[in-house]
CSV table of C-alpha atoms in Angstrom, one decimal:
chain,number,residue,atom,x,y,z
A,9,MET,CA,-5.6,-24.0,-8.2
A,10,LYS,CA,-6.5,-23.3,-4.6
A,11,LYS,CA,-5.8,-19.7,-3.5
A,12,LYS,CA,-3.2,-19.2,-0.8
A,13,LYS,CA,-4.5,-17.6,2.4
A,14,VAL,CA,-2.9,-14.3,3.4
A,15,LEU,CA,-3.1,-12.5,6.8
A,16,PHE,CA,-2.9,-8.8,5.8
A,17,VAL,CA,-1.9,-6.6,8.7
A,18,THR,CA,-2.3,-2.8,8.5
A,19,PRO,CA,-2.5,0.0,11.0
A,20,PHE,CA,-4.8,2.1,8.8
A,21,PHE,CA,-6.3,2.2,5.3
A,22,PRO,CA,-4.9,4.9,3.0
A,23,SER,CA,-5.9,4.5,-0.6
A,24,PHE,CA,-2.7,2.6,-1.6
A,25,VAL,CA,-3.3,0.0,1.1
A,26,LEU,CA,-6.9,-0.5,0.0
A,27,SER,CA,-5.6,-0.8,-3.5
A,28,ASP,CA,-3.2,-3.6,-2.4
A,29,ILE,CA,-6.0,-5.5,-0.7
A,30,GLN,CA,-8.2,-5.2,-3.8
A,31,ILE,CA,-5.5,-6.5,-6.2
A,32,LEU,CA,-4.4,-9.3,-3.9
A,33,ARG,CA,-7.9,-10.6,-3.5
A,34,GLU,CA,-7.9,-11.6,-7.1
A,35,ASN,CA,-5.2,-14.2,-6.4
A,36,PHE,CA,-5.4,-14.8,-2.7
A,37,SER,CA,-7.9,-15.3,0.1
A,38,ILE,CA,-7.3,-12.3,2.4
A,39,ARG,CA,-7.9,-12.0,6.1
A,40,ILE,CA,-7.5,-8.5,7.6
A,41,ASN,CA,-5.8,-7.7,10.9
A,42,ASN,CA,-6.4,-4.1,12.0
A,43,TYR,CA,-6.5,-2.1,15.2
A,44,PRO,CA,-6.7,1.7,15.6
A,45,TRP,CA,-3.0,2.0,16.5
A,46,GLN,CA,-3.3,5.8,16.1
A,47,HIS,CA,-4.8,5.9,19.6
A,48,LYS,CA,-1.3,5.7,21.2
A,49,ILE,CA,-2.5,5.3,24.8
A,50,LEU,CA,-4.2,2.1,23.8
A,51,ALA,CA,-1.2,0.7,21.8
A,52,PRO,CA,0.0,-1.6,24.7
A,53,ALA,CA,-3.5,-3.2,24.8
A,54,PHE,CA,-3.6,-3.6,21.1
A,55,PHE,CA,-0.1,-5.2,21.2
A,56,VAL,CA,-1.3,-7.8,23.6
A,57,ILE,CA,-4.7,-8.4,21.8
A,58,GLN,CA,-2.9,-8.7,18.5
A,59,PHE,CA,-0.6,-11.4,19.7
A,60,PHE,CA,-3.6,-13.7,20.3
A,61,SER,CA,-5.3,-12.7,17.1
A,62,VAL,CA,-2.2,-13.4,15.0
A,63,PHE,CA,-1.5,-16.6,16.8
A,64,VAL,CA,-5.0,-18.0,16.1
A,65,ASN,CA,-5.0,-16.9,12.5
A,66,LEU,CA,-1.4,-18.2,12.0
A,67,PHE,CA,-2.8,-21.8,11.5
A,68,ARG,CA,-5.4,-20.7,9.0
A,69,VAL,CA,-3.1,-18.8,6.6
A,70,ASP,CA,-0.1,-19.5,4.4
A,71,VAL,CA,1.6,-16.1,4.3
A,72,LEU,CA,1.7,-13.0,6.6
A,73,LEU,CA,1.9,-9.6,4.9
A,74,THR,CA,2.2,-6.4,6.8
A,75,SER,CA,1.8,-2.8,5.4
A,76,PHE,CA,4.1,-0.4,7.2
A,77,GLY,CA,6.6,-1.3,9.8
A,78,GLY,CA,5.7,-0.6,13.5
A,79,TYR,CA,4.3,-2.1,16.6
A,80,TRP,CA,1.7,-4.0,14.5
A,81,SER,CA,4.5,-5.8,12.5
A,82,VAL,CA,6.3,-7.4,15.5
A,83,TRP,CA,4.0,-10.4,16.2
A,84,PRO,CA,3.3,-11.3,12.5
A,85,VAL,CA,7.0,-11.5,11.9
A,86,LEU,CA,8.1,-13.2,15.1
A,87,LEU,CA,5.3,-15.8,15.1
A,88,GLY,CA,5.7,-16.3,11.4
A,89,LYS,CA,9.4,-17.1,11.9
A,90,LEU,CA,8.7,-19.4,14.9
A,91,PHE,CA,6.1,-21.4,13.0
A,92,ARG,CA,7.9,-21.2,9.6
A,93,LYS,CA,5.3,-19.1,7.8
A,94,PRO,CA,6.8,-16.5,5.4
A,95,SER,CA,6.3,-12.9,6.5
A,96,PHE,CA,6.7,-9.8,4.4
A,97,ILE,CA,6.6,-6.1,5.3
A,98,ILE,CA,5.7,-3.4,2.7
A,99,LEU,CA,7.7,-0.3,3.6
A,100,HIS,CA,6.2,3.0,2.6
A,101,GLY,CA,8.6,5.7,3.8
A,102,THR,CA,7.8,7.0,7.2
A,103,ASP,CA,8.8,3.6,8.5
A,104,CYS,CA,12.3,4.1,7.1
A,105,ALA,CA,13.1,7.6,8.3
A,106,SER,CA,13.9,9.8,11.3
A,107,ILE,CA,13.7,13.5,10.6
A,108,PRO,CA,13.1,15.2,14.0
A,109,GLU,CA,13.3,18.7,12.6
A,110,LEU,CA,10.3,18.0,10.4
A,111,ASN,CA,8.6,15.9,13.1
A,112,TYR,CA,8.6,13.1,10.6
A,113,GLY,CA,9.5,9.4,10.6
A,114,SER,CA,8.6,6.4,12.8
A,115,LEU,CA,12.3,5.9,13.6
A,116,ARG,CA,12.7,9.1,15.6
A,117,LEU,CA,10.6,7.4,18.4
A,118,PRO,CA,12.8,5.0,20.3
A,119,LEU,CA,10.2,2.4,21.1
A,120,LEU,CA,8.7,2.5,17.6
A,121,LYS,CA,12.2,2.3,16.2
A,122,TRP,CA,12.9,-0.9,18.3
A,123,ALA,CA,9.7,-2.4,17.0
A,124,CYS,CA,10.7,-1.7,13.4
A,125,LYS,CA,14.2,-3.1,14.0
A,126,ILE,CA,12.8,-6.4,15.4
A,127,SER,CA,10.4,-6.6,12.5
A,128,TYR,CA,12.9,-5.9,9.8
A,129,GLN,CA,15.5,-8.2,11.3
A,130,HIS,CA,13.2,-11.2,11.4
A,131,ALA,CA,11.0,-10.8,8.4
A,132,SER,CA,11.4,-13.2,5.5
A,133,ARG,CA,11.6,-10.2,3.0
A,134,LEU,CA,11.2,-6.5,3.0
A,135,LEU,CA,9.2,-4.9,0.2
A,136,PRO,CA,9.9,-1.1,0.0
A,137,VAL,CA,8.0,0.9,-2.6
A,138,SER,CA,11.3,2.3,-3.9
A,139,GLU,CA,15.0,1.5,-3.7
A,140,SER,CA,15.6,4.8,-2.1
A,141,LEU,CA,14.1,3.5,1.2
A,142,GLY,CA,17.1,1.3,1.6
A,143,ASN,CA,19.7,4.1,1.8
A,144,VAL,CA,19.4,7.7,0.6
A,145,PHE,CA,21.2,11.0,1.2
A,146,LEU,CA,18.8,14.0,1.1
A,147,ASP,CA,20.5,17.1,-0.2
A,148,PHE,CA,17.4,18.9,-1.6
A,149,ASP,CA,16.6,21.0,1.5
A,150,PRO,CA,19.8,22.9,2.6
A,151,VAL,CA,18.5,23.4,6.2
A,152,LEU,CA,17.9,19.7,6.7
A,153,ILE,CA,20.1,18.3,9.5
A,154,HIS,CA,19.4,14.6,9.3
A,155,LYS,CA,20.2,14.0,5.6
A,156,SER,CA,21.1,10.2,5.7
A,157,GLN,CA,18.0,8.0,5.8
A,158,GLY,CA,16.8,4.5,4.9
A,159,ILE,CA,16.6,1.2,6.6
A,160,HIS,CA,20.2,0.3,5.9
A,161,TYR,CA,21.4,3.6,7.3
A,162,HIS,CA,19.4,3.2,10.6
A,163,PHE,CA,19.8,-0.5,10.9
A,164,ARG,CA,23.2,-1.4,9.5
A,165,ASP,CA,23.3,-4.9,10.8
A,166,ILE,CA,20.1,-6.1,9.1
A,167,LYS,CA,20.6,-8.7,6.4
A,168,THR,CA,17.0,-9.4,5.5
A,169,PRO,CA,16.5,-9.7,1.7
A,170,VAL,CA,15.0,-6.6,0.1
A,171,THR,CA,12.9,-6.4,-3.1
A,172,ALA,CA,11.6,-3.0,-4.2
A,173,VAL,CA,8.0,-3.2,-5.5
A,174,TYR,CA,6.8,0.1,-6.9
A,175,ASN,CA,3.3,1.4,-6.3
A,176,GLY,CA,0.9,0.8,-9.1
A,177,PHE,CA,-1.9,2.9,-10.5
A,178,ASP,CA,-5.1,2.2,-12.4
A,179,HIS,CA,-5.0,4.7,-15.2
A,180,LYS,CA,-8.8,4.5,-15.7
A,181,LEU,CA,-9.2,6.2,-12.3
A,182,TRP,CA,-7.1,9.1,-13.4
A,183,PRO,CA,-8.4,10.1,-16.9
A,184,TYR,CA,-6.3,12.3,-19.1
A,185,GLU,CA,-7.3,15.9,-19.8
A,186,ALA,CA,-5.8,17.5,-22.9
A,187,PHE,CA,-3.3,20.1,-21.8
A,188,THR,CA,-4.9,22.8,-23.9
A,189,LYS,CA,-8.2,22.3,-22.1
A,190,LYS,CA,-6.7,23.0,-18.7
A,191,PRO,CA,-6.8,26.6,-17.4
A,192,PRO,CA,-3.5,28.4,-18.1
A,193,ASN,CA,-1.0,29.2,-15.3
A,194,THR,CA,-2.5,26.6,-12.9
A,195,PHE,CA,-0.3,24.7,-10.3
A,196,LEU,CA,-1.4,22.0,-7.9
A,197,ALA,CA,0.2,20.2,-4.9
A,198,VAL,CA,-1.2,17.6,-2.6
A,199,MET,CA,-0.2,17.2,1.1
A,200,SER,CA,-1.7,17.0,4.6
A,201,ALA,CA,-1.4,19.7,7.2
A,202,ALA,CA,1.4,17.7,9.0
A,203,GLN,CA,3.3,17.5,5.7
A,204,TYR,CA,3.3,21.2,4.9
A,205,ARG,CA,7.0,21.8,5.2
A,206,LEU,CA,8.0,18.2,4.3
A,207,LYS,CA,6.3,18.5,0.9
A,208,GLY,CA,7.2,22.0,0.1
A,209,GLY,CA,4.1,23.9,1.1
A,210,ASP,CA,6.3,26.7,2.6
A,211,ILE,CA,8.1,27.4,-0.6
A,212,ILE,CA,4.9,27.2,-2.7
A,213,GLU,CA,3.5,29.9,-0.4
A,214,GLU,CA,6.6,32.1,-1.0
A,215,ILE,CA,6.4,31.7,-4.7
A,216,ALA,CA,2.7,32.6,-4.7
A,217,TRP,CA,3.5,35.9,-3.1
A,218,LEU,CA,6.1,36.6,-5.8
A,219,ARG,CA,4.0,35.5,-8.8
A,220,PRO,CA,0.5,36.9,-8.3
A,221,ASP,CA,-0.2,36.2,-12.0
A,222,LEU,CA,-0.1,32.4,-11.3
A,223,ASP,CA,-2.8,30.3,-9.7
A,224,PHE,CA,-1.7,27.8,-6.9
A,225,LYS,CA,-3.9,25.2,-5.2
A,226,ILE,CA,-3.0,22.8,-2.4
A,227,ALA,CA,-5.3,19.8,-1.9
A,228,GLY,CA,-5.4,17.8,1.4
A,229,LEU,CA,-5.6,20.6,4.0
A,230,ASN,CA,-7.6,23.6,4.9
A,231,ALA,CA,-6.2,27.2,4.8
A,232,LEU,CA,-3.6,28.0,7.4
A,233,GLN,CA,-4.5,30.6,10.1
A,234,LYS,CA,-2.2,33.3,8.9
A,235,PRO,CA,-2.0,35.9,6.1
A,236,LEU,CA,-1.8,34.1,2.8
A,237,PRO,CA,-1.4,35.2,-0.9
A,238,PRO,CA,-4.8,35.6,-2.6
A,239,ASN,CA,-3.7,33.4,-5.5
A,240,LEU,CA,-3.0,30.4,-3.1
A,241,GLN,CA,-6.2,28.3,-2.5
A,242,PHE,CA,-6.5,25.4,-0.1
A,243,LEU,CA,-9.0,22.7,-1.2
A,244,GLY,CA,-9.2,20.7,1.9
A,245,LYS,CA,-9.5,16.9,1.9
A,246,LEU,CA,-10.9,15.6,-1.4
A,247,SER,CA,-12.5,12.4,-2.5
A,248,GLN,CA,-10.8,10.4,-5.3
A,249,GLN,CA,-13.2,11.9,-7.9
A,250,GLU,CA,-12.7,15.4,-6.5
A,251,LEU,CA,-8.9,14.9,-6.6
A,252,SER,CA,-9.1,13.7,-10.2
A,253,ASN,CA,-11.0,16.8,-11.1
A,254,ALA,CA,-8.4,18.9,-9.5
A,255,TYR,CA,-5.6,17.2,-11.4
A,256,ARG,CA,-7.5,17.7,-14.7
A,257,SER,CA,-8.0,21.3,-13.9
A,258,SER,CA,-4.3,22.0,-13.4
A,259,ARG,CA,-1.6,22.3,-16.0
A,260,TYR,CA,1.4,21.8,-13.6
A,261,TYR,CA,2.0,19.7,-10.5
A,262,LEU,CA,4.5,20.5,-7.7
A,263,GLN,CA,6.1,17.7,-5.7
A,264,LEU,CA,8.7,19.6,-3.7
A,265,SER,CA,9.3,17.0,-1.0
A,266,THR,CA,12.3,16.9,1.3
A,267,PHE,CA,11.7,13.2,1.7
A,268,GLU,CA,9.3,11.1,-0.3
A,269,GLY,CA,8.8,7.3,0.1
A,270,PHE,CA,7.4,7.1,-3.4
A,271,GLY,CA,5.2,9.9,-4.7
A,272,CYS,CA,1.7,8.6,-5.4
A,273,ALA,CA,0.1,12.0,-6.0
A,274,LEU,CA,2.9,12.8,-8.5
A,275,ALA,CA,2.1,9.7,-10.5
A,276,GLU,CA,-1.6,10.4,-10.4
A,277,ALA,CA,-1.1,14.0,-11.5
A,278,MET,CA,1.1,12.8,-14.5
A,279,LEU,CA,-1.6,10.3,-15.5
A,280,SER,CA,-4.0,13.2,-15.5
A,281,GLY,CA,-1.9,15.2,-17.9
A,282,CYS,CA,0.0,17.5,-15.4
A,283,ILE,CA,3.6,18.5,-16.2
A,284,PRO,CA,5.5,18.2,-13.0
A,285,ILE,CA,8.3,20.0,-11.1
A,286,GLY,CA,9.7,17.6,-8.6
A,287,SER,CA,12.4,17.7,-6.0
A,288,SER,CA,15.6,15.7,-6.3
A,289,ALA,CA,14.6,13.6,-3.3
A,290,ASN,CA,14.3,9.8,-3.2
A,291,HIS,CA,12.4,8.2,-6.2
A,292,ILE,CA,10.9,11.5,-7.5
A,293,PRO,CA,13.4,12.0,-10.4
A,294,LYS,CA,12.7,8.4,-11.6
A,295,ILE,CA,9.0,9.0,-11.6
A,296,ILE,CA,9.3,12.2,-13.6
A,297,ALA,CA,12.0,10.7,-15.9
A,298,GLY,CA,12.4,13.6,-18.3
A,299,ASN,CA,8.7,14.3,-18.5
A,300,GLY,CA,9.0,17.5,-16.4
A,301,LEU,CA,11.6,19.3,-14.4
A,302,ILE,CA,13.8,18.4,-11.4
A,303,LEU,CA,14.5,21.0,-8.8
A,304,GLN,CA,17.9,20.2,-7.3
A,305,LYS,CA,17.7,22.5,-4.3
A,306,LYS,CA,14.9,23.9,-2.2
A,307,ASP,CA,15.6,27.4,-3.4
A,308,ARG,CA,13.2,30.2,-4.3
A,309,THR,CA,15.2,31.6,-7.2
A,310,MET,CA,15.7,28.2,-8.7
A,311,LEU,CA,12.0,27.4,-8.4
A,312,LEU,CA,11.0,30.7,-10.1
A,313,GLN,CA,13.3,29.8,-13.0
A,314,ALA,CA,11.9,26.3,-13.3
A,315,ILE,CA,8.3,27.6,-13.3
A,316,GLN,CA,9.2,30.1,-16.0
A,317,GLN,CA,10.8,27.3,-18.0
A,318,LEU,CA,7.6,25.3,-17.8
A,319,LEU,CA,5.5,28.3,-18.8
A,320,SER,CA,7.7,28.7,-21.9
A,321,LEU,CA,7.6,25.2,-23.2
A,322,SER,CA,7.0,25.1,-26.9
A,323,LYS,CA,5.2,21.7,-27.0
A,324,PRO,CA,3.6,21.2,-23.6
A,325,GLU,CA,0.8,18.9,-25.0
A,326,GLU,CA,3.5,16.4,-26.2
A,327,ILE,CA,5.2,16.4,-22.8
A,328,SER,CA,1.8,16.0,-21.0
A,329,ARG,CA,0.9,12.9,-23.1
A,330,LYS,CA,4.4,11.4,-22.6
A,331,ALA,CA,4.1,11.8,-18.9
A,332,ARG,CA,0.9,9.8,-18.8
A,333,ARG,CA,2.4,7.1,-21.1
A,334,HIS,CA,5.4,6.9,-18.8
A,335,ILE,CA,3.4,6.2,-15.7
A,336,ILE,CA,1.2,3.6,-17.5
A,337,LYS,CA,4.2,1.8,-18.8
A,338,ASN,CA,6.4,1.8,-15.6
A,339,TYR,CA,3.9,2.0,-12.7
A,340,SER,CA,0.8,0.0,-13.6
A,341,LEU,CA,-1.4,-1.6,-11.1
A,342,THR,CA,-1.1,-4.9,-13.1
A,343,ARG,CA,2.7,-4.9,-12.6
A,344,ARG,CA,2.4,-4.4,-8.9
A,345,LYS,CA,-0.2,-7.2,-8.6
A,346,GLU,CA,2.0,-9.6,-10.6
A,347,THR,CA,5.1,-8.8,-8.6
A,348,LEU,CA,3.5,-9.1,-5.2
A,349,SER,CA,1.6,-12.3,-6.3
A,350,THR,CA,4.8,-13.9,-7.5
A,351,LEU,CA,6.7,-13.1,-4.2
A,352,LEU,CA,3.9,-14.4,-2.0
A,353,ASN,CA,3.2,-17.5,-4.0
A,354,ASN,CA,6.8,-18.7,-4.6
A,355,TYR,CA,8.6,-17.8,-1.4
A,356,GLU,CA,10.2,-20.8,0.3
A,357,GLN,CA,11.3,-20.5,3.9
A,358,PRO,CA,15.1,-21.1,4.2
A,359,ASN,CA,16.2,-24.1,6.2
C-alpha cells in the first residue's frame, strides 16, 4: 500500500519529537517544516515565509501534523481546513499552560495565546500527550497562584475533538540495572536551568542541606552561582548515553514538578530501574502507578518522610523491576506508533 505523505511541522527538535519523526517514517512519507522560531525578533518573517512553504507543500501531502501549538501551527491548520486536508496538533504541556509566577507556559503571552487558540479551534483533532492537558487543577505547590490549567480551561469555547496519545519509549535505549548494583543513597533529577523551580530543584536543594548523608544529582544544567550543599552535584547537559548511565547509577528518581505535561525523564528513569518519588501533578501519579511514592504537597517535611520511606523499603529490587515492566507495558514506543498511525491513516474530514 502506498504510504500517505505527512507534512510534519515543528519549531525545534527535542528527543521526543525526533522519536515521533522516526517512528512515523516507518508508515508514512515525511516532509519536515522547521524554522528557528526561538529567534523571536524574526518570528514575523518566519510566519510569512511559512505561509508560502505550507501552501506549496499542501498539494504534495495528505496530512498535516504539528508538534507543539504556537505561531508555527496557525498556517498548517488554517490552510489544511481551507483545502480539506486533515491537520493534527500534538500538545506537550507548555502549549496548554499559563503560569506567570514560574515564567512558564506559552499561553501567558497574549499573541502566542491567540495563535494557539486559532490553531486549536480549527485543527481536525488535538493530540495531547496526557489527558491532564485538557483540564487540570494544580494543588501540589501551595504558593502557586494560577492553579487551573489546560486547553479547556484557557479556551472554554473550543469543541475540537481531543485524543490523548501517551509518549512512548524504546526500552532498549534505557537498559535496566539491578537495584543492588546501584550505589546506595543516590537520587537523580532531570531539568533545565529554566525549569529549576518548576521541576522542584529548589526543594531538592533544601533537602540536600538537611540530609548530608545522601547523594543528590541534577542532570540538564550546570551548577548555580550560589552556595550549594556539597552532596548536590550538577551534571550539565548529557547525551542520551550519558543520561542512561546516570539513571543506572542512581537508586531513586525525583520528579517533583509543579506542572508536567507528561514526564518523559520519569519514565526513562523507571525503565532504568530507579524507584521514583513524584509529585501529584498532572499525569505523574499514573506513570508511577504504585511503583514508587507520590508526594501530595511540595513540603520539606513530607519529602523527608517519603525519602526515609524509600530508604526503608524491604524489597526495593522487586519494586525496581515492577517499575520497568509497568513502563514497557503501558508506554511503549510501539503503542504510540500504532495509535498515531491509525489516527493519521483513518481520519476523514467531516462534511
